[in-house]
C-alpha angles and dihedrals in degrees: 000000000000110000118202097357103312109154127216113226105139111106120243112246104268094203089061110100106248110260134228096049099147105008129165123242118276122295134210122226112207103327113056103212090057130088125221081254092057100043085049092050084055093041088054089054094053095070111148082056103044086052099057088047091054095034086054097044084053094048096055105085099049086046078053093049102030107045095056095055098086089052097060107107094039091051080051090052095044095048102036091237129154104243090238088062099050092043074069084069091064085046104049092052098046083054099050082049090056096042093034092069097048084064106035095049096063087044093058086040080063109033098026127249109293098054095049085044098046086047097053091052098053098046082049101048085047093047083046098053093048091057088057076071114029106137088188136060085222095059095047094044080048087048091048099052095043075048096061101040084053084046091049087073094067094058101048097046103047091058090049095053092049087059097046087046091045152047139189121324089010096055090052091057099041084059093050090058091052080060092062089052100040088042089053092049096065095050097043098043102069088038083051089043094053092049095046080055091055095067096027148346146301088275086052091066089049089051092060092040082057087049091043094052086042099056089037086049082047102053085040087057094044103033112013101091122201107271105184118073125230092245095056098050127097122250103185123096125243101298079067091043089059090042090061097044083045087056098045091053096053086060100095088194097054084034095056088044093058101043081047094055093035098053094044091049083060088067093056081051094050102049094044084053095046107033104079088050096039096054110042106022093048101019101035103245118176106232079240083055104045080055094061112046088047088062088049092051090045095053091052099054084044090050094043083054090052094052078035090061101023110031109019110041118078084018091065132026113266095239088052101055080040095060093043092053086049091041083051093046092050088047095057098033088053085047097055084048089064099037089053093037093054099235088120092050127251117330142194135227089268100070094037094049081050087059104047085047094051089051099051095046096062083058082086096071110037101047102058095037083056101055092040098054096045092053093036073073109052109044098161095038091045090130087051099039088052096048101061088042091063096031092054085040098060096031098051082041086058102043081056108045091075098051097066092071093042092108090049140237103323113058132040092211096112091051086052089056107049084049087057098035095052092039091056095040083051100054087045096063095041084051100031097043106017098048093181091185094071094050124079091187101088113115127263131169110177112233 
């Protein structure tokens, strides 16, 4: 449904069956008189406040990540636990975040997006209070898990609701602005951890995650209308669930976006892996310092997605700003090879610290162009397309985040690598699969 005058050029997937066989009459959602296309109409004009549901849905699972991460030793020290054992508890919930979304796509695709949703939240905020009281590493490794694939809801429909609520350009910079709010979570989380620490201990962190997730359940209940009408959901079970992912994949246009956006999200991965030890332990970085300069690198990805959103989009094609953000991303990526390798001399933490900025800025622009143009494809599939967007973005991410320490402690070579291994490989499969060339349907609004 095009919004202030966004066209809609970009072709449906044509492998995707086609939605709404067998579907109900339509139902209301709060106010009785109004349709779902009403209520989403409604829902469109409340902006502002569709945005910071959204925004926070989509904050949730790095403030899950991210906020634990300065209790660590001392959630070692209270369970008697060997660290490696309690490292598992990142992993497990960063799994249950990738599988999660497999599951939880198709089902919004069926029952539309606010039961699955509501559903999600709940089992989260439930998963998030026991590990306030998990007397075992293994029951916190088993919440945590339990914690990410709940979690998991909030990602993927946030990312289908902004496709039923929007089109085209609009679509591109909506998801820009969800950029300002996801790049702000994971700099803010570990600073609100340490504080939560100060006045009490690792379970106290847990205990405001499970007051975050009940006041966020809570505004999705009161304000979050349903978005997707009855007609254009899907009835059948999982075999038609498969069918449809099935489907998706087939598409070479939605699958090259997604390898694209994946790939390039690995070397977001990769650079928040390797970056503490890189800077302080091999160029000297102060942890003062390291703070710094990841708040520097997070505000320039933030600040690209916003010229992405406000400046750059309806003025170029989609596919153009896209393969500037990936060229910029090779280049840096290129550049930090030298410099690690030595073939530029020998260099100091401030070059290398100009690479890695320049890298994640263009983040800005490939991570919400991708998005956009993969769901600009699968209208009536937009739960299960954006499942396996998020699912093969945190999976390849984490496939990647290990190898950057393979060589060991005393050179940044491998971080440099799978930067410019997963760059390349992303613009391969943007050039190779995408072929934007050979397709009149980008977007395009003139300024």
């Amino acid at each position: 449904m095009p919004e202030h005058g966004a066209s809609r050029t970009q072709p449906e997937n044509p492998h995707i069956p086609t939605a709404g066989t067998g579907a109900t009459a339509p139902e209301t959602t709060g106010t009785p008189d109004r349709t779902p296309a009403a209520v989403a109409d409604a829902t469109r004009r409340t902006g502002l406040l569709v945005t910071l549901v959204l925004g926070g849905l989509t904050a949730l699972p790095p403030l899950s990540m991210d906020m634990y991460l300065p209790a660590l030793p001392a959630v070692t020290e209270s369970l008697h636990a060997p660290a490696s054992t309690v490292q598992l508890t990142l992993t497990a919930c960063l799994t249950g975040m990738a599988l999660g979304q497999v599951v939880v796509g198709p089902m919004s695709d069926r029952w539309g997006r606010r039961k699955p949703l509501l559903l999600g939240m709940v089992v989260y905020v439930v998963a998030t209070a026991i590990c306030v009281f998990a007397p075992t590493a293994g029951l916190l490794i088993a919440f945590r898990t339990l914690q990410g694939l709940a979690g998991a809801a909030g990602i993927v429909i946030a990312r289908a609701v902004v496709r039923d609520l929007y089109d085209g350009l609009e679509m591109a910079r909506f998801f820009s602005t969800l950029m300002l709010i996801s790049g702000v979570a994971p700099i803010i989380a570990p600073l609100i951890g340490g504080q939560v620490l100060r006045f009490t201990d690792w379970r106290g962190i847990f205990a405001v995650l499970t007051a975050v997730g009940l006041a966020l359940t809570l505004v999705v209940w009161k304000w979050l209308h349903e978005t997707l009408p009855p007609e254009e959901r899907h009835t059948g079970g999982i075999g038609e669930a498969l069918r449809t992912m099935r489907g998706l994949l087939a598409d070479r246009v939605f699958t090259g976006y997604t390898i694209a956006g994946s790939l390039a999200f690995a070397v977001l991965f990769s650079y928040i892996s390797a970056s503490p030890f890189v800077m302080q332990e091999i160029y000297g970085a102060s942890p003062q310092t390291f703070s710094l300069l990841f708040g520097i690198n997070s505000v320039g990805l933030v600040l690209v997605g916003q010229i992405n959103g406000k400046l750059l989009v309806g003025r170029f094609s989609l596919d153009k700003v896209l393969a500037v953000g990936l060229s910029v991303i090779v280049l840096a990526a290129t550049a930090l090879l030298l410099m690690t390798t030595g073939v530029l001399g020998e260099v100091g933490l401030v070059p290398v610290a100009a690479g890695l900025f320049v890298l994640m800025s263009a983040m800005g622009l490939a991570t919400p162009n991708t998005n956009a143009q993969a769901l600009m494809r699968t209208k009536h599939a937009a739960g299960s397309a954006s499942a396996l967007l998020g699912t093969s973005s945190f999976l390849i991410g984490a496939v990647a985040s290990p190898l950057v320490g393979i060589a060991g402690e005393d050179t940044a070579v491998p971080m440099a690598v799978v930067q410019l291994v997963c760059g390349v490989g992303a613009m391969a499969a943007f050039l190779g699969m995408c072929r934007p060339w050979q397709r009149t349907d980008t977007l395009r609004e003139t300024a």
